[in-house]
PDB file of C-alpha atoms and ligand atoms in Angstrom:
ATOM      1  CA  UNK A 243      21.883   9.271 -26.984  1.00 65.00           C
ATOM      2  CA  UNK A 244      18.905   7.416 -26.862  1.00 72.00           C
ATOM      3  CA  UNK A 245      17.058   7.231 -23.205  1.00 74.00           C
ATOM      4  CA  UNK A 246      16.349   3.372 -21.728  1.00 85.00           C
ATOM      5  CA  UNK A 247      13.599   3.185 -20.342  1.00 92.00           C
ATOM      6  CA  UNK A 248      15.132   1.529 -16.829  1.00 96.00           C
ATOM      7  CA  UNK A 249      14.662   2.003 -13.299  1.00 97.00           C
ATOM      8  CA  UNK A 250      15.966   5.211 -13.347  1.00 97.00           C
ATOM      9  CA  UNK A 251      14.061   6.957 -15.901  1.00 97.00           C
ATOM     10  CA  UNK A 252      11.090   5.782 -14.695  1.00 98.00           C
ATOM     11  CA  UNK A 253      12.125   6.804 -11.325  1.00 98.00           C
ATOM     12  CA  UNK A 254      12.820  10.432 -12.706  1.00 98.00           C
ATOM     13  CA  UNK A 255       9.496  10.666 -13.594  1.00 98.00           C
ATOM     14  CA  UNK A 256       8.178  10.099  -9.523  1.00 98.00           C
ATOM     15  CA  UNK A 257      10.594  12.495  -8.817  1.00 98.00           C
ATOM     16  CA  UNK A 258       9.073  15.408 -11.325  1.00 98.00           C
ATOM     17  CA  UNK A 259       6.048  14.273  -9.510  1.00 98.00           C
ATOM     18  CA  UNK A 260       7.399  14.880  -6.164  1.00 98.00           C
ATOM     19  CA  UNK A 261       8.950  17.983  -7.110  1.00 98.00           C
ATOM     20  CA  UNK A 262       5.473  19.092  -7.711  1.00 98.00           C
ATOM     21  CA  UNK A 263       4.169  18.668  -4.326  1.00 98.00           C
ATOM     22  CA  UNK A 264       7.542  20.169  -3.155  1.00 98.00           C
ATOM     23  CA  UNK A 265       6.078  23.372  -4.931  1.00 97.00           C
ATOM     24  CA  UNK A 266       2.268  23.096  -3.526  1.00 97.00           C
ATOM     25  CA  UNK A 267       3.884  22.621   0.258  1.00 96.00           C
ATOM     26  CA  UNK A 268       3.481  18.960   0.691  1.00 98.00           C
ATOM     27  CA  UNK A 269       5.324  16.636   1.970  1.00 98.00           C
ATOM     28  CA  UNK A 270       7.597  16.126  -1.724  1.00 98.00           C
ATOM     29  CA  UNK A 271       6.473  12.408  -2.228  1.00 98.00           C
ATOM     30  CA  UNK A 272       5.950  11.451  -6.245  1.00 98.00           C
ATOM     31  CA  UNK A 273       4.618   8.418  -7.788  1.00 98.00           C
ATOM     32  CA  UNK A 274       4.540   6.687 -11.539  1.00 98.00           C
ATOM     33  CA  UNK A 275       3.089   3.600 -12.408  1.00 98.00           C
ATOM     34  CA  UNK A 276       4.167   2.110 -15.523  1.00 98.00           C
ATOM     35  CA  UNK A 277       3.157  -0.619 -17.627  1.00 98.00           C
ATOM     36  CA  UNK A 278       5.672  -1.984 -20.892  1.00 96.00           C
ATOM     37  CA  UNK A 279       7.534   1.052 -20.424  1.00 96.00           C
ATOM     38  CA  UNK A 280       4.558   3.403 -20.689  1.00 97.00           C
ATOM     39  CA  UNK A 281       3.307   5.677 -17.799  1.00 98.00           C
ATOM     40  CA  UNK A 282      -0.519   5.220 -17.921  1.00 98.00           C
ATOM     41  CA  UNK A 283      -0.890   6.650 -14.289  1.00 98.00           C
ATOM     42  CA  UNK A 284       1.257   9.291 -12.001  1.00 98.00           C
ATOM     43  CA  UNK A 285       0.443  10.948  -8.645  1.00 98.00           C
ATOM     44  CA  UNK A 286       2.067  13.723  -5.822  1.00 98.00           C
ATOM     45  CA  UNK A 287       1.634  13.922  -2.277  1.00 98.00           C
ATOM     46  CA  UNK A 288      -1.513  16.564  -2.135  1.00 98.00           C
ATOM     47  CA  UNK A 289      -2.542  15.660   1.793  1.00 97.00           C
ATOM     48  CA  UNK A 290      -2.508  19.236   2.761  1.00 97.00           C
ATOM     49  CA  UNK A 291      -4.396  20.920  -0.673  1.00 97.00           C
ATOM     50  CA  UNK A 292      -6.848  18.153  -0.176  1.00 97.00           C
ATOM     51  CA  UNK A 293      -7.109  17.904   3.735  1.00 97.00           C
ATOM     52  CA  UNK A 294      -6.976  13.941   3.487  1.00 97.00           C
ATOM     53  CA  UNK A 295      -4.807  11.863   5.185  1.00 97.00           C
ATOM     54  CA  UNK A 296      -5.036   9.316   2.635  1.00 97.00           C
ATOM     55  CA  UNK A 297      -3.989  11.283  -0.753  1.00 98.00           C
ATOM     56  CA  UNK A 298      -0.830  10.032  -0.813  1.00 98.00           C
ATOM     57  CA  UNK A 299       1.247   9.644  -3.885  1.00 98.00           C
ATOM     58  CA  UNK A 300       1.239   6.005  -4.505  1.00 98.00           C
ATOM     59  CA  UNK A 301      -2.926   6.177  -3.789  1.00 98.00           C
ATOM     60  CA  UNK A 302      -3.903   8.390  -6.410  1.00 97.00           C
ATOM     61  CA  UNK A 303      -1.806   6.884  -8.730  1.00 98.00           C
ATOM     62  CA  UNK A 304      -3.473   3.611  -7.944  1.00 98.00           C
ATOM     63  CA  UNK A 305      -6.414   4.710  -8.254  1.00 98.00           C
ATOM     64  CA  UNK A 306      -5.610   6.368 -11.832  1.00 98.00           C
ATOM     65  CA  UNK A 307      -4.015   3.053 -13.029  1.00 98.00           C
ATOM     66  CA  UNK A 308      -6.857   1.524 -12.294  1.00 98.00           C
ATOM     67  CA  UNK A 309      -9.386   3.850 -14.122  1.00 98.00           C
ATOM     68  CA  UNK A 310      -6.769   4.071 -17.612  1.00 98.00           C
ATOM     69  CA  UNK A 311      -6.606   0.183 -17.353  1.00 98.00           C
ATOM     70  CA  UNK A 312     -10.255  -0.395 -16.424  1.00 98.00           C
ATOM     71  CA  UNK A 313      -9.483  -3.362 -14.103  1.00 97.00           C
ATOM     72  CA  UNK A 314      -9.175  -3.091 -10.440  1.00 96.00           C
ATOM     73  CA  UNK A 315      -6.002  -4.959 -10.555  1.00 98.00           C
ATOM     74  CA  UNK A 316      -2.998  -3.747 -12.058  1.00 98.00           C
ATOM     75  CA  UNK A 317      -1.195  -6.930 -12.977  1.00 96.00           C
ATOM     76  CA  UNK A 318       2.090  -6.330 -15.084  1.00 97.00           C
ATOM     77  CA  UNK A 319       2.651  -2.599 -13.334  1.00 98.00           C
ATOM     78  CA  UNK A 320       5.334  -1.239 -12.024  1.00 98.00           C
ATOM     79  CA  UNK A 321       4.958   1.334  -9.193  1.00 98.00           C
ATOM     80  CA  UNK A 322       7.940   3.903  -8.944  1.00 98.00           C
ATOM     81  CA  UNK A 323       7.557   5.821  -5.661  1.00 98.00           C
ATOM     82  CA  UNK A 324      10.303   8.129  -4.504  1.00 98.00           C
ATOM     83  CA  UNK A 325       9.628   7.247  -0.462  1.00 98.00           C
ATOM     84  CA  UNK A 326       9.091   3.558   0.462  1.00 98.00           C
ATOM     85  CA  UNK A 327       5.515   3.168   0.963  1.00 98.00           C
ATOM     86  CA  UNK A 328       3.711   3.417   4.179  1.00 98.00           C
ATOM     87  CA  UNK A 329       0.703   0.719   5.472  1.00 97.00           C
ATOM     88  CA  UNK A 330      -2.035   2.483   4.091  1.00 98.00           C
ATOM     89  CA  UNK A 331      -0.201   2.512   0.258  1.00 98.00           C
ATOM     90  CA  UNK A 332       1.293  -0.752   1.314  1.00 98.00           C
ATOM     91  CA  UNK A 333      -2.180  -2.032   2.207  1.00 98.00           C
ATOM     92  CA  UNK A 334      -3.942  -0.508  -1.224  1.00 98.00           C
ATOM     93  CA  UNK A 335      -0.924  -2.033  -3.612  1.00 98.00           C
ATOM     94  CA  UNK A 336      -1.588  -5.727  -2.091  1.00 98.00           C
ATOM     95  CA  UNK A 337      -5.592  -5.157  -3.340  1.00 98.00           C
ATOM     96  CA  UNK A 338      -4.239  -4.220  -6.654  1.00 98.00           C
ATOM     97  CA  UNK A 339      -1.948  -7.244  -6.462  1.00 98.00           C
ATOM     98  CA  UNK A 340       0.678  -4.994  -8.327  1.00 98.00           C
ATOM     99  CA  UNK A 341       3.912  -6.901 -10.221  1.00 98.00           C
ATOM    100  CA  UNK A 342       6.224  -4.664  -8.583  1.00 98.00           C
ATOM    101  CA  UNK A 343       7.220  -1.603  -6.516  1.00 98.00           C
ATOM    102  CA  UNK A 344      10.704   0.152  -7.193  1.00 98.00           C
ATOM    103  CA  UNK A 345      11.315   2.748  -4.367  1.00 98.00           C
ATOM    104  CA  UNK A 346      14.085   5.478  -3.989  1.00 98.00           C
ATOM    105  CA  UNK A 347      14.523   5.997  -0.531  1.00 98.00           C
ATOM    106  CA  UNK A 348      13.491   4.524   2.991  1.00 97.00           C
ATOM    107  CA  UNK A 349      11.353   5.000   4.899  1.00 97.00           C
ATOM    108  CA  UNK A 350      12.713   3.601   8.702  1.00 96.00           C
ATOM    109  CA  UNK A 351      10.142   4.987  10.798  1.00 96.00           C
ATOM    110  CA  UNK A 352       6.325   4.775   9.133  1.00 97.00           C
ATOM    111  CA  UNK A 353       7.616   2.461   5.884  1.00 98.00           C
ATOM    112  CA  UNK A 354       6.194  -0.995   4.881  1.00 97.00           C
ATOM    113  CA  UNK A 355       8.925  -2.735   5.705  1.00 96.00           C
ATOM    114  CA  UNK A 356      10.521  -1.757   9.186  1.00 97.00           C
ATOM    115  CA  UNK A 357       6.280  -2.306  10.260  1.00 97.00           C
ATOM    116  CA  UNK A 358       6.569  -5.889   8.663  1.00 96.00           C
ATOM    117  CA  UNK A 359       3.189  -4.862   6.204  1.00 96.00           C
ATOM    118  CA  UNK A 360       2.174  -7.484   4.313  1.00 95.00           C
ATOM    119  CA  UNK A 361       2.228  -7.420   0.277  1.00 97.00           C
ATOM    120  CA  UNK A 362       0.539  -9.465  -1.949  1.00 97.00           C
ATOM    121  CA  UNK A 363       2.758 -12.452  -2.796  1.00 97.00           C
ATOM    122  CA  UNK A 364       2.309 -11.708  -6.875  1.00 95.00           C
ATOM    123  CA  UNK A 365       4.303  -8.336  -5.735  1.00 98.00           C
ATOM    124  CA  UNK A 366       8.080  -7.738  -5.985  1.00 98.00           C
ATOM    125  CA  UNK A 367      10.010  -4.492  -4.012  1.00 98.00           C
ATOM    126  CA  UNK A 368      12.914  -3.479  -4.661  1.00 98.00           C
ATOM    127  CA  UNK A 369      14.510   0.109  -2.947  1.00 97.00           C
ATOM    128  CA  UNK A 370      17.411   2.244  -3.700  1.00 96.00           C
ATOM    129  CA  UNK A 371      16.565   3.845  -6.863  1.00 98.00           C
ATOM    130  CA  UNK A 372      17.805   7.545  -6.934  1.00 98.00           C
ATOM    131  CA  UNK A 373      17.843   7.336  -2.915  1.00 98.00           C
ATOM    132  CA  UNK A 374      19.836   9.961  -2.376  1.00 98.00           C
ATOM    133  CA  UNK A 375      17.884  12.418  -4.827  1.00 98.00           C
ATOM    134  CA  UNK A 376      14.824  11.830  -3.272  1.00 98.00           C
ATOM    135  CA  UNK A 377      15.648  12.023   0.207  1.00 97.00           C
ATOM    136  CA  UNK A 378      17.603  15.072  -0.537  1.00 98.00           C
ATOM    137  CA  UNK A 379      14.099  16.432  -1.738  1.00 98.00           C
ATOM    138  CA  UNK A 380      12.559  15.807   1.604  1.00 97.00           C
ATOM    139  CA  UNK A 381      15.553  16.825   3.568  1.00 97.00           C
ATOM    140  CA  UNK A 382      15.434  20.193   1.969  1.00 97.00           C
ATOM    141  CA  UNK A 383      11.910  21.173   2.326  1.00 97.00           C
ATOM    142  CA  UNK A 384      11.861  20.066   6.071  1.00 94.00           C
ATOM    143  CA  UNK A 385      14.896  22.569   6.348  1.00 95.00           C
ATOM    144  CA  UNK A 386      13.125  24.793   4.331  1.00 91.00           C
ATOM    145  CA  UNK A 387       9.417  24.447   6.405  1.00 88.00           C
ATOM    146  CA  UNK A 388      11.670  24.727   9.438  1.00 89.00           C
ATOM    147  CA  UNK A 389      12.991  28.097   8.427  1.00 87.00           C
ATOM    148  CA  UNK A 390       9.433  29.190   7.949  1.00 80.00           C
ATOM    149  CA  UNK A 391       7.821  29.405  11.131  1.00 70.00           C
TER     150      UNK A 391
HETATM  151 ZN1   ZN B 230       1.334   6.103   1.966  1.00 94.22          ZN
END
């Protein structure tokens, strides 16, 4: 069977990517950014490794969209980011006035939304893509980092 290339492969992708901060100890949070079906840029949470509050996911991969594209803005992208993006990501993906951000699961507390962050009007969200998957990802490694100390 051949694979579309949809939401949820895309999506799968953020998750390998979270799965790989899962295994370095952070906070499981993966990112892809995708342009006519082709990842040019991906990203994992990596706050702890790098002791910097701002590596999040969706900010590296920003920032490596940016450099494969060679324009700050990153017009035509799709961001896939397993956790609803927080101000700070929220803040960064207005700058790159980004076509659109698919996220799997929410974020009530420290999320863009809930905190009424603003993004750029050329940007589209939509949530709910492999929710369950990815907040089953952070449920288990809080149980897990709970269990360790
Ligand atoms: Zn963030």
């Amino acid at each position: 069977m051949i694979q579309p290339f949809d939401d949820t492969y895309f999506m799968k992708k953020a998750l390998q990517e979270a799965e790989m901060a899962f295994e370095k100890g952070e906070i499981p949070v993966g990112a892809v950014i995708v342009i006519d079906n082709k990842v040019i840029a991906r990203g994992h949470n990596l706050t702890e490794m790098l002791t910097d509050v701002t590596a999040h996911a969706e900010m590296q991969a920003v920032t490596a969209a940016s450099n494969f594209l060679g324009g700050k803005y990153l017009k035509d992208c799709t961001l896939y980011v397993t956790l609803e993006p927080c101000q700070m990501c929220a803040g960064a993906l207005y700058w790159s006035q980004i076509s659109k951000i698919v996220y799997g699961a929410r974020d009530l507390e420290r999320g863009c939304i809930n905190l009424n962050t603003k993004l750029h009007p050329k940007t589209t969200i939509q949530g709910g893509v492999l929710e369950t998957e990815a907040s089953e990802l952070l449920k288990r490694f809080f149980i897990q980092k709970r269990n360790l100390n």
